[in-house]
Tab-separated table of C-alpha atoms and ligand atoms in Angstrom:
chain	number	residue	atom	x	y	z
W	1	UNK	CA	19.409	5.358	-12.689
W	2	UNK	CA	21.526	8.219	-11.269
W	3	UNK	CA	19.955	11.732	-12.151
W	4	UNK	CA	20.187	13.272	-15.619
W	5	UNK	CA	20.159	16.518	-17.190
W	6	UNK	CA	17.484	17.550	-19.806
W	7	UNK	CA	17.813	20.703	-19.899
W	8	UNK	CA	19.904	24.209	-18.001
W	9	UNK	CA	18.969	23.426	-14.263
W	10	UNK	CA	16.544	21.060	-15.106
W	11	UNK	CA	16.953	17.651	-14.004
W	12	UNK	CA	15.658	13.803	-13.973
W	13	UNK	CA	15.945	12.592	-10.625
W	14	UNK	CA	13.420	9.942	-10.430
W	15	UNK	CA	13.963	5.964	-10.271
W	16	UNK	CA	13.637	3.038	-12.104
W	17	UNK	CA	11.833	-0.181	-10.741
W	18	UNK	CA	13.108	-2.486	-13.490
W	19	UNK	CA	11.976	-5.404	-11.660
W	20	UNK	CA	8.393	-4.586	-10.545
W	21	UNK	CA	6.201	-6.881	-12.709
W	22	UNK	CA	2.251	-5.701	-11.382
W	23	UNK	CA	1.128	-2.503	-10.778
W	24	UNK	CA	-2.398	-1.958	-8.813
W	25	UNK	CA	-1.762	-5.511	-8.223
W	26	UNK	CA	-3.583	-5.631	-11.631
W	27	UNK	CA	-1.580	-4.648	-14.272
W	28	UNK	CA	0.922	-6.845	-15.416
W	29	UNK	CA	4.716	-4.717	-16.340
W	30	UNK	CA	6.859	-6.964	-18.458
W	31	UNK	CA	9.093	-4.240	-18.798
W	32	UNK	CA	8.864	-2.910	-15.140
W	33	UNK	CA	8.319	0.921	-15.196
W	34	UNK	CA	10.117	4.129	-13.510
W	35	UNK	CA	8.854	6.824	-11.447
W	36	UNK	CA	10.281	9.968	-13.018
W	37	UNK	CA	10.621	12.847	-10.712
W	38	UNK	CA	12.170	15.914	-11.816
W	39	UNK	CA	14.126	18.919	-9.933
W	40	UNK	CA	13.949	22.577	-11.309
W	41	UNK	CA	16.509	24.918	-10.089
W	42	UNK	CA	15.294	28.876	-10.553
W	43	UNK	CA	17.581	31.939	-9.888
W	44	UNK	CA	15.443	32.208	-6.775
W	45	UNK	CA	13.494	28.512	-6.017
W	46	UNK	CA	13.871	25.535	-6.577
W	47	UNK	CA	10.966	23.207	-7.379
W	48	UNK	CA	10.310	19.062	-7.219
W	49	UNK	CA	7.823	17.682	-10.056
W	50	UNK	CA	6.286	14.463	-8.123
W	51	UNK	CA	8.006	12.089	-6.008
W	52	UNK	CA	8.538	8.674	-6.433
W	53	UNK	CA	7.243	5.216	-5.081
W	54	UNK	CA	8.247	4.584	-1.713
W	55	UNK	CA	9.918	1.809	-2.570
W	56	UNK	CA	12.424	3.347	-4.470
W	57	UNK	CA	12.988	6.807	-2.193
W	58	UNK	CA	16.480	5.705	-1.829
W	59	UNK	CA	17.336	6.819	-5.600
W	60	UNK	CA	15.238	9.745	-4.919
W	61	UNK	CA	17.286	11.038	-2.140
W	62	UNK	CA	20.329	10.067	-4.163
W	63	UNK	CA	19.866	11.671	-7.309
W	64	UNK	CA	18.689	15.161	-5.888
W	65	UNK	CA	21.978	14.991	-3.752
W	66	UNK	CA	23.564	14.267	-6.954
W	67	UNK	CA	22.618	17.501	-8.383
W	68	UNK	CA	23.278	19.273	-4.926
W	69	UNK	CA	19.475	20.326	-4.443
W	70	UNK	CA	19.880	21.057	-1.133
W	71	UNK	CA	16.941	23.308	-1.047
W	72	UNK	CA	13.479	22.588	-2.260
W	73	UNK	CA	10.982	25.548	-1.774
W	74	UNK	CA	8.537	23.472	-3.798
W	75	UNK	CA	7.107	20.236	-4.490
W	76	UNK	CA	4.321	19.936	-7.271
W	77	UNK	CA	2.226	17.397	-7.166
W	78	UNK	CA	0.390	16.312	-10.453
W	79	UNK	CA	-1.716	13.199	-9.520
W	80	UNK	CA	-2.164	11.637	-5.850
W	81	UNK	CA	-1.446	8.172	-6.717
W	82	UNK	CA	1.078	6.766	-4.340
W	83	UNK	CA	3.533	5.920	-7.099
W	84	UNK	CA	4.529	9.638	-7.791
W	85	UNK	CA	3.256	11.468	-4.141
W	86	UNK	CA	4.156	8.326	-1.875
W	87	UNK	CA	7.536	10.271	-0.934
W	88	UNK	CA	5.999	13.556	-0.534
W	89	UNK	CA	5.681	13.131	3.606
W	90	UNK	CA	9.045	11.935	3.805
W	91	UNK	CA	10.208	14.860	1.697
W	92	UNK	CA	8.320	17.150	3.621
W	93	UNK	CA	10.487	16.170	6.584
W	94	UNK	CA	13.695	16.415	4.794
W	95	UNK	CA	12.997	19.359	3.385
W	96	UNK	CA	11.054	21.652	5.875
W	97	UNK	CA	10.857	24.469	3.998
W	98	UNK	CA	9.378	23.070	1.343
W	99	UNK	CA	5.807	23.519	0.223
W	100	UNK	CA	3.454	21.375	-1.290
W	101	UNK	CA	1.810	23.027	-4.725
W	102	UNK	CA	-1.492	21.142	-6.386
W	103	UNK	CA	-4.718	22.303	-6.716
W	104	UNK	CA	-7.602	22.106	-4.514
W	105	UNK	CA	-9.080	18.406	-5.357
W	106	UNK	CA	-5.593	17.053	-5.089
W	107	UNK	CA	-4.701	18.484	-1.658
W	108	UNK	CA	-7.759	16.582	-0.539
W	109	UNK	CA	-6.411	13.596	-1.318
W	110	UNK	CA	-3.427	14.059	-0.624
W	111	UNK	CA	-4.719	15.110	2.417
W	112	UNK	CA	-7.065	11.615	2.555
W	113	UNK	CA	-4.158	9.473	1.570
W	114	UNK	CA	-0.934	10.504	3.090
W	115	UNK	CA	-2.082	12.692	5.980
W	116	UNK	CA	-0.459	15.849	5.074
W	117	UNK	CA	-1.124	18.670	7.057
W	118	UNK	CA	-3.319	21.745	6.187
W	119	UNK	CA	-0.007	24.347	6.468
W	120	UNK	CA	2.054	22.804	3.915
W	121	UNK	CA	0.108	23.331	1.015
W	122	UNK	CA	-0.294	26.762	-1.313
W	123	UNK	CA	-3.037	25.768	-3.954
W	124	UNK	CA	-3.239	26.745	-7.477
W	125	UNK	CA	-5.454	27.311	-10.054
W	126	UNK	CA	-6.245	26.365	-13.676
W	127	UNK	CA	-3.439	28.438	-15.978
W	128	UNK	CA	-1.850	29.950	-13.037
W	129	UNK	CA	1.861	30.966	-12.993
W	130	UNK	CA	4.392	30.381	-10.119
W	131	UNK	CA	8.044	31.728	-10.552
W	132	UNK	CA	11.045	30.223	-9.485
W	133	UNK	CA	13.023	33.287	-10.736
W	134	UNK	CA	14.400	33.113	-13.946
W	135	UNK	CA	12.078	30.144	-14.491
W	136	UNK	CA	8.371	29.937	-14.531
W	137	UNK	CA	5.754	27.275	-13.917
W	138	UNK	CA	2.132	27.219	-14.960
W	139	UNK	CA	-0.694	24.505	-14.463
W	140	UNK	CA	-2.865	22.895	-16.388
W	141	UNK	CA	-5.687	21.473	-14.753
W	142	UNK	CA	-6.446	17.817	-16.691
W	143	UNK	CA	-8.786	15.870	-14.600
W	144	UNK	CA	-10.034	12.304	-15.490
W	145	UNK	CA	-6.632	10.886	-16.640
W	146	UNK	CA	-6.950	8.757	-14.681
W	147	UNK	CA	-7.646	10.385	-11.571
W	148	UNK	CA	-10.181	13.646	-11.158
W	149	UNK	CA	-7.674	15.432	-9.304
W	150	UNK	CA	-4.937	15.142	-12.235
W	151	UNK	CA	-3.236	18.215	-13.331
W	152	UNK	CA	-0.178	18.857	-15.806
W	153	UNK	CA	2.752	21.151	-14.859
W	154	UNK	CA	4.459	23.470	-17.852
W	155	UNK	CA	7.808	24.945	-17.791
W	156	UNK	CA	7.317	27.965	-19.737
W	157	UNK	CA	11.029	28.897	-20.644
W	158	UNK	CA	12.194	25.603	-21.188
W	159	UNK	CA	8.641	24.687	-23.059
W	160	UNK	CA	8.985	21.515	-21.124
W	161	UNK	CA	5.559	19.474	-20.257
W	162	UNK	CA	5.176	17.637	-17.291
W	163	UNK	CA	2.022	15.746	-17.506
W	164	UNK	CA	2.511	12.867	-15.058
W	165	UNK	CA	0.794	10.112	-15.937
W	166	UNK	CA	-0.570	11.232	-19.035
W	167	UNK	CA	1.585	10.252	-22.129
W	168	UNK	CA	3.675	7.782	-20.032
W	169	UNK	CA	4.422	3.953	-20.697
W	170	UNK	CA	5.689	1.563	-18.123
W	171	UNK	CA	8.714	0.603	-19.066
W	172	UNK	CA	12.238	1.327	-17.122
W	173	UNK	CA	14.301	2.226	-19.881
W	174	UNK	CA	17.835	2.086	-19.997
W	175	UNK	CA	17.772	4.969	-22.373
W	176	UNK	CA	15.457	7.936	-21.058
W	177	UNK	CA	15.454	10.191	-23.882
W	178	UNK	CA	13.408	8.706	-27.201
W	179	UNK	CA	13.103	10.567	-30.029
W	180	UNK	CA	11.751	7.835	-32.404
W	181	UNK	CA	8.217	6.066	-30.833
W	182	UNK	CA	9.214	3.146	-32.789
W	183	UNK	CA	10.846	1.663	-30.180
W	184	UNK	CA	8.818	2.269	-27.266
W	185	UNK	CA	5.207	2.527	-29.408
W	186	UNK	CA	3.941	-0.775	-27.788
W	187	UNK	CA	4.507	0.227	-24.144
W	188	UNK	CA	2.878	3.730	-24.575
W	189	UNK	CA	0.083	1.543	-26.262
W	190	UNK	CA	-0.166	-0.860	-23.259
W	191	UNK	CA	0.025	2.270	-21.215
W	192	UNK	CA	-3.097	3.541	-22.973
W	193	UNK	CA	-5.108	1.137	-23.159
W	194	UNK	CA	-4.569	-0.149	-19.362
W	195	UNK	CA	-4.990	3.620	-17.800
W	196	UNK	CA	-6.048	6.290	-19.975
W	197	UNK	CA	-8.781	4.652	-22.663
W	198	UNK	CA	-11.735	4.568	-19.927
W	199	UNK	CA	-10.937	8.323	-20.248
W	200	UNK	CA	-11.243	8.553	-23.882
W	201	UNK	CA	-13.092	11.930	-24.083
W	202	UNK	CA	-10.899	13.609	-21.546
W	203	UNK	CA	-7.943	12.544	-23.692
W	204	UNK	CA	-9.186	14.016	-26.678
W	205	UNK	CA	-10.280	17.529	-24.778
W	206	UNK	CA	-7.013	17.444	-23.049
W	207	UNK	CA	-4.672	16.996	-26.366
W	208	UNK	CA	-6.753	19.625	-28.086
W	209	UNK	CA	-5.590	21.622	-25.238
W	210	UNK	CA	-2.143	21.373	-25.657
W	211	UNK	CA	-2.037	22.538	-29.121
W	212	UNK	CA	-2.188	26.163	-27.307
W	213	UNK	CA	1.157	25.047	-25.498
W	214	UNK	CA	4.738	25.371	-27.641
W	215	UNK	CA	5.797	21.713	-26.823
W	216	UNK	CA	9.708	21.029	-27.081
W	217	UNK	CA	9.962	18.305	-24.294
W	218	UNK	CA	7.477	15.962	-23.084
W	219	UNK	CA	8.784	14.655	-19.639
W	220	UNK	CA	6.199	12.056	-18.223
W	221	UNK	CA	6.188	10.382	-15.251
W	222	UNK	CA	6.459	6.901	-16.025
W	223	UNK	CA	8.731	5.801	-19.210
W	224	UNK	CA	10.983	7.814	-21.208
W	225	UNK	CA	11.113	11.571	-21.715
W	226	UNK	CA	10.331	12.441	-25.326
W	227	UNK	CA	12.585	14.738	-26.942
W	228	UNK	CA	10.328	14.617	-30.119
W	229	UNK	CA	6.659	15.397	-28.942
W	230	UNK	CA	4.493	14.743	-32.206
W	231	UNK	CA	4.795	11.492	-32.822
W	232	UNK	CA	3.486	10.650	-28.867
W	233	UNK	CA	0.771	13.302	-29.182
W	234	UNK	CA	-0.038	11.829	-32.861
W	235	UNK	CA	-0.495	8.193	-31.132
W	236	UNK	CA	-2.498	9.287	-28.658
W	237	UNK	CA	-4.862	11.475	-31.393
W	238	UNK	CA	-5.352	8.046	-32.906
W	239	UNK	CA	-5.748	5.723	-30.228
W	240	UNK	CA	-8.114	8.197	-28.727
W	241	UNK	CA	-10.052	9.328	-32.023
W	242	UNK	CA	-13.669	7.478	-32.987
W	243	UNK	CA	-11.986	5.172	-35.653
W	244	UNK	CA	-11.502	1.770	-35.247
W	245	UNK	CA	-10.082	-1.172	-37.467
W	246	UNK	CA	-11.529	-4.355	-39.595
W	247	UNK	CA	-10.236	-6.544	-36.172
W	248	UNK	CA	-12.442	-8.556	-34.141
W	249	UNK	CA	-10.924	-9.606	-30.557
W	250	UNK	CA	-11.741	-12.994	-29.601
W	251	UNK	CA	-11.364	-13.359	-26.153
W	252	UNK	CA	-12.130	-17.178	-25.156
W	253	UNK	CA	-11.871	-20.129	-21.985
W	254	UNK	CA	-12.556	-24.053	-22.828
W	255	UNK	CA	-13.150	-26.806	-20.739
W	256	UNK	CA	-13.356	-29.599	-23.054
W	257	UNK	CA	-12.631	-28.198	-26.603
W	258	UNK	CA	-16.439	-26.836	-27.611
W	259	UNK	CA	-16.357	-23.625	-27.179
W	260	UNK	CA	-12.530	-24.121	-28.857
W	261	UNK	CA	-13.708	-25.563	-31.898
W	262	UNK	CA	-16.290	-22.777	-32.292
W	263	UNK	CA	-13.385	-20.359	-31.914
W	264	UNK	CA	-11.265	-21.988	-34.076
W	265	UNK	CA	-14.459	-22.111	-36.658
W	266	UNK	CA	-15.281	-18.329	-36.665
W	267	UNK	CA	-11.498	-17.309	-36.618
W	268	UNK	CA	-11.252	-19.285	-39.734
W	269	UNK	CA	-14.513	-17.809	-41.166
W	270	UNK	CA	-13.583	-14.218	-40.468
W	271	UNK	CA	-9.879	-14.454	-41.921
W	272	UNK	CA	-11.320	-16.153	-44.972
W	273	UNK	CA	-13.776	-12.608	-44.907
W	274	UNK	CA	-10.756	-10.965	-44.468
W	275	UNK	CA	-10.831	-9.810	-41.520
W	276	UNK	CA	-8.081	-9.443	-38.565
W	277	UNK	CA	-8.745	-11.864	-35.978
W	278	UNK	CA	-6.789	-11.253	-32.604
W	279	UNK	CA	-7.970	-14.850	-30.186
W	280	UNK	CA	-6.759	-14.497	-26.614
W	281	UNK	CA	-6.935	-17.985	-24.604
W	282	UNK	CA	-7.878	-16.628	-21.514
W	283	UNK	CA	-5.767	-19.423	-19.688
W	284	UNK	CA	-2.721	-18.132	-20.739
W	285	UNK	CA	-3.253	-14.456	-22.133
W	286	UNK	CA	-1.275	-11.493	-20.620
W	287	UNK	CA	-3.891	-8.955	-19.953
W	288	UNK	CA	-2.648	-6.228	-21.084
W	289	UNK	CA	-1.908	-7.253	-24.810
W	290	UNK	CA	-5.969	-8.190	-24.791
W	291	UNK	CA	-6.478	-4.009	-23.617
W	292	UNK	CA	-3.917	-3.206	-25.805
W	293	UNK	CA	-5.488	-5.251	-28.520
W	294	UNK	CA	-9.836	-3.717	-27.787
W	295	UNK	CA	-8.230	-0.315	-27.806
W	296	UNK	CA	-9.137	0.491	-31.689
W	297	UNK	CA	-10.854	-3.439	-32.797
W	298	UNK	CA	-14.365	-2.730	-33.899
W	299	UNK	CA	-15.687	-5.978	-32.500
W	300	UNK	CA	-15.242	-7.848	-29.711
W	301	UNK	CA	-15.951	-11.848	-29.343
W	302	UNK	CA	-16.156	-13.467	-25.823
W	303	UNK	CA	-16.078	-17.459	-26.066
W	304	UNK	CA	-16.748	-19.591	-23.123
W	305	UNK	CA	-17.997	-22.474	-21.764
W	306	UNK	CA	-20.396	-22.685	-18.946
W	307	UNK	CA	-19.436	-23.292	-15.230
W	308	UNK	CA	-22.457	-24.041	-13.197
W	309	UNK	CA	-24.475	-22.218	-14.964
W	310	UNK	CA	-22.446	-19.279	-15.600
W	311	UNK	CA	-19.672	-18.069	-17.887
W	312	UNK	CA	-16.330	-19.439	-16.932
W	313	UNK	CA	-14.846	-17.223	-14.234
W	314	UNK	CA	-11.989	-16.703	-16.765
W	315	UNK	CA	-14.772	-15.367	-19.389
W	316	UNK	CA	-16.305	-13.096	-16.302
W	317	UNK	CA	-12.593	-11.911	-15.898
W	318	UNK	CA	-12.604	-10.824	-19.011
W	319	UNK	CA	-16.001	-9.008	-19.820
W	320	UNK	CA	-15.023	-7.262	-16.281
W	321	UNK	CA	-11.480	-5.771	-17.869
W	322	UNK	CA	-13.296	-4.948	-21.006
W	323	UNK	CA	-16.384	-3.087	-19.368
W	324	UNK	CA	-13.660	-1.287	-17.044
W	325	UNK	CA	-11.647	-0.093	-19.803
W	326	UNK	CA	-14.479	1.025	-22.018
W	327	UNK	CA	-13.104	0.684	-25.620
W	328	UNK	CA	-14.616	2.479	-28.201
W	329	UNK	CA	-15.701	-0.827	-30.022
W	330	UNK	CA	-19.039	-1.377	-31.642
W	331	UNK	CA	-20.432	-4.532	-32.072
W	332	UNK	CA	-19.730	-7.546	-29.391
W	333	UNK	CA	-21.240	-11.036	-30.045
W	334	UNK	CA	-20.929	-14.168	-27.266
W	335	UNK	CA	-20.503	-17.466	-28.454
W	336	UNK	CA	-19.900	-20.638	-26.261
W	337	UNK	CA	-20.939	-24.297	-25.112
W	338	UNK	CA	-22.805	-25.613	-22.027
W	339	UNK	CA	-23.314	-29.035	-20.800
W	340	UNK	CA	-26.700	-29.081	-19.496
W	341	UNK	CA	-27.804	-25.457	-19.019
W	342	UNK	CA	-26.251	-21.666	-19.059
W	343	UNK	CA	-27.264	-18.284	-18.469
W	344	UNK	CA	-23.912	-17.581	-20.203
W	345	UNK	CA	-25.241	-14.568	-22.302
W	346	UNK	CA	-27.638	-12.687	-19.912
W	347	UNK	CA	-24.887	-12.958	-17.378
W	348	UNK	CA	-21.910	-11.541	-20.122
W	349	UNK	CA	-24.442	-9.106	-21.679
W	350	UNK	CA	-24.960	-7.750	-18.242
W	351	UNK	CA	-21.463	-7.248	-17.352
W	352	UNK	CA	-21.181	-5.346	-20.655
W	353	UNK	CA	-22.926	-2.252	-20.136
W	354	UNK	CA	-20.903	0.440	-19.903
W	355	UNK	CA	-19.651	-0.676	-23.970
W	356	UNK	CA	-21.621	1.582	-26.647
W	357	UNK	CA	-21.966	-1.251	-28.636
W	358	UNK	CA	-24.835	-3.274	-30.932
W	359	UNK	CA	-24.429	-6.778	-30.080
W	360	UNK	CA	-24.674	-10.243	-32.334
W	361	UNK	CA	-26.820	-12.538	-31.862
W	362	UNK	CA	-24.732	-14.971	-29.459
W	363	UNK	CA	-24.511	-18.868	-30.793
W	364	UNK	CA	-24.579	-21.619	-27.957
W	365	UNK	CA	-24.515	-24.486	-28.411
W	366	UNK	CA	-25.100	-28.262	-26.012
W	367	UNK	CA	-22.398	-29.763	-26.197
W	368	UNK	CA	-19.943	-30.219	-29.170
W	369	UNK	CA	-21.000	-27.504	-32.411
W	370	UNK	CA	-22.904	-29.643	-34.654
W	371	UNK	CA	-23.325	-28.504	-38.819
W	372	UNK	CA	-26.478	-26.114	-37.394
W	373	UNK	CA	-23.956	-24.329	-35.177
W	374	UNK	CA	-21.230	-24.137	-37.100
W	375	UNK	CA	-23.751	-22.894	-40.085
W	376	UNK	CA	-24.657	-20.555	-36.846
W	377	UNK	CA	-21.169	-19.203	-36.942
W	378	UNK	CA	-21.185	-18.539	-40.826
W	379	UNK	CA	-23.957	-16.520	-40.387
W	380	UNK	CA	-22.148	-14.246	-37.384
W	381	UNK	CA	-19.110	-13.847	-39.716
W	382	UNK	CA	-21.467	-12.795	-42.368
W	383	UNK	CA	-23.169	-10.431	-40.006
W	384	UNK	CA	-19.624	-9.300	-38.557
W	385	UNK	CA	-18.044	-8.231	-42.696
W	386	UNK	CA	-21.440	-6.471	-43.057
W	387	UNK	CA	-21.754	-4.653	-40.172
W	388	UNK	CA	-18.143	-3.729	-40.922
W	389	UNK	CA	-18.489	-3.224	-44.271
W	390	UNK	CA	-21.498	-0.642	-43.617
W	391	UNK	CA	-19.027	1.037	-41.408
W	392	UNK	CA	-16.662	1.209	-44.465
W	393	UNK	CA	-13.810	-0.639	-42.977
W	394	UNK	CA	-13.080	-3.426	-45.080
W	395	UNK	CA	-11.362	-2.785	-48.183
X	1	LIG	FE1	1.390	6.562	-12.125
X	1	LIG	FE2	-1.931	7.095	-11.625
X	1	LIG	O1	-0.173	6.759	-11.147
């Protein structure tokens, strides 16, 4: 995308990877995702706001030529993750003048990562002001998402926010500016969940900081800039808060069709309780629409047969990207089949810990469910509507 104006002397001049399809060769992008960079000119300096991958430096290079920054005095750096500081070194030696700005965590890794010399950087403090002339920057320190060195950048004139990661979505848009979520409310979801919900707290501490900042523009790092700031912020106040919804996510492997027919069983059951029931065959689910889906579900199911013993890799996948991401869910339950042994529910249990949850007694069964297991299953949809009830989210 060539460079674009969002406000006087303020520009995008980022890039967008519209065919990258895995980030942290983890994440899955089905929309690929942009690296926004953006290029302040002041009556006196002129600043960068991140990088970009190095993969795409060529747009980079291109789009600040575009708006004839010849100069850069400064380059701030928000987060160390290669994605938005990969192209600092590069720009360093383009632009020799320039001078890296972060704060004092960040130039460590900065320093760690891309071997950046001592002499380039001038470090900053929480709420401390740097002028650029008629326009003035000041730094909010935000660690924890994701990163501990993470830091948001705010144009005070403009009242333009530039929180890097924070409040992004992965999604190369062809259309930068949103002013209606609507559109773009699933991949800031899927953002969310995949990087910023193990950081739940720090979200909440960092939005209630903001409300001290006049917010006109919210220009993120990944994903469209967001001319309209509440409803992002609102999303984010929800996905973040302590409430979650009558939904149980049923994550789930089968070998031979047991554990499948006991899915299938306490689906039906919980619908019929009225209750939403989101099952995920491991096989063929995309990961992220299982963290999008445990961001605000008050229970979580994992089904799975037994592979020598253990859960199915597939199921140990999956407890793995749930413990990770550390939804605020509250009761979890294992179910499953073995064929002549298991140590299924020690094993899941285990890899469960860092979820603040109460967990169901887990129904296993030899073999195919007989009427005593599927009665088994009854009984956890019974125990599921009450404990949800109790919590006063059923209707
Ligand atoms: Fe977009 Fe944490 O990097």
């Amino acid at each position: 995308m060539a460079a674009r104006r969002i406000t006087d002397n303020v520009f995008f001049v980022g890039a967008m990877d519209w065919n990258r399809r895995l980030f942290d060769s983890l994440i899955p992008l089905p929309d690929g995702t942009s690296y926004n960079s953006y290029f302040i000119r002041g009556s006196e300096k002129n600043a960068l706001i991140d990088t970009v991958d190095p993969a795409k430096e060529e747009q980079l290079v291109a789009n600040l030529k575009e708006v004839s920054a010849e100069r850069i005095d400064y380059i701030v750096s928000n987060h160390t993750e290669q994605d938005h500081s990969g192209w600092i070194p590069r720009m360093l030696e383009l632009h020799p003048e320039a001078k890296v700005v972060t704060n004092a965590k960040c130039k460590e890794f900065l320093q760690d990562h891309l071997l950046i010399s001592e002499e380039k950087f001038i470090l900053i403090e929480d709420g401390e002001t740097l002028s650029l002339g008629d326009k003035t920057l000041q730094f909010i320190i935000a660690p924890w998402v994701h990163w501990p060195e993470t830091m948001f950048t705010y144009l005070i004139e403009d009242k333009i926010l530039f929180p890097c990661d924070f409040l992004g979505s992965h999604l190369a848009p062809s259309e930068l500016f949103v002013e209606d979520i609507a559109h773009f409310y699933e991949g800031a979801k899927r953002y969310y969940a995949e990087i910023m919900m193990p950081f739940r707290t720090n979200v909440q501490k960092h939005l209630k900081r903001l409300r001290d900042f006049e917010i006109d523009i919210i220009a993120p790092s990944h994903g469209p800039i967001h001319l309209n700031p509440q409803p992002i912020l609102a999303a984010y106040a929800e996905w973040s808060s302590d409430e979650v919804k009558n939904t149980v996510v049923l994550p789930f492997v089968s070998m031979h069709g047991s554990t499948e027919k006991m899915v299938e069983y306490l689906l039906e059951g919980l619908v019929e309780r009225r209750i939403e029931v989101k099952p995920f065959d491991l096989v063929k689910a995309d990961p992220g629409k299982l963290a999008m889906a445990i961001v605000d579900a008050a229970t979580i199911v994992i089904g799975t047969s037994t592979v020598l013993v253990g859960a199915h890799p597939k199921a140990i996948y999956a407890a793995a990207l749930v413990n990770a991401l550390r939804p605020k869910t509250r009761f979890a339950g294992i179910i499953g089949s073995y064929g002549w042994g298991t140590r299924m529910v020690d094993q899941l249990k285990g890899m469960l810990a860092n979820l603040k949850v109460e967990m169901f007694d887990p129904v296993v069964v030899k073999g195919y469910p007989k009427v005593a297991d599927l009665s088994a299953l009854d009984n956890l949809a019974d125990r599921i509507l009450e404990k949800h009830s109790e919590a006063g989210l059923t209707k």
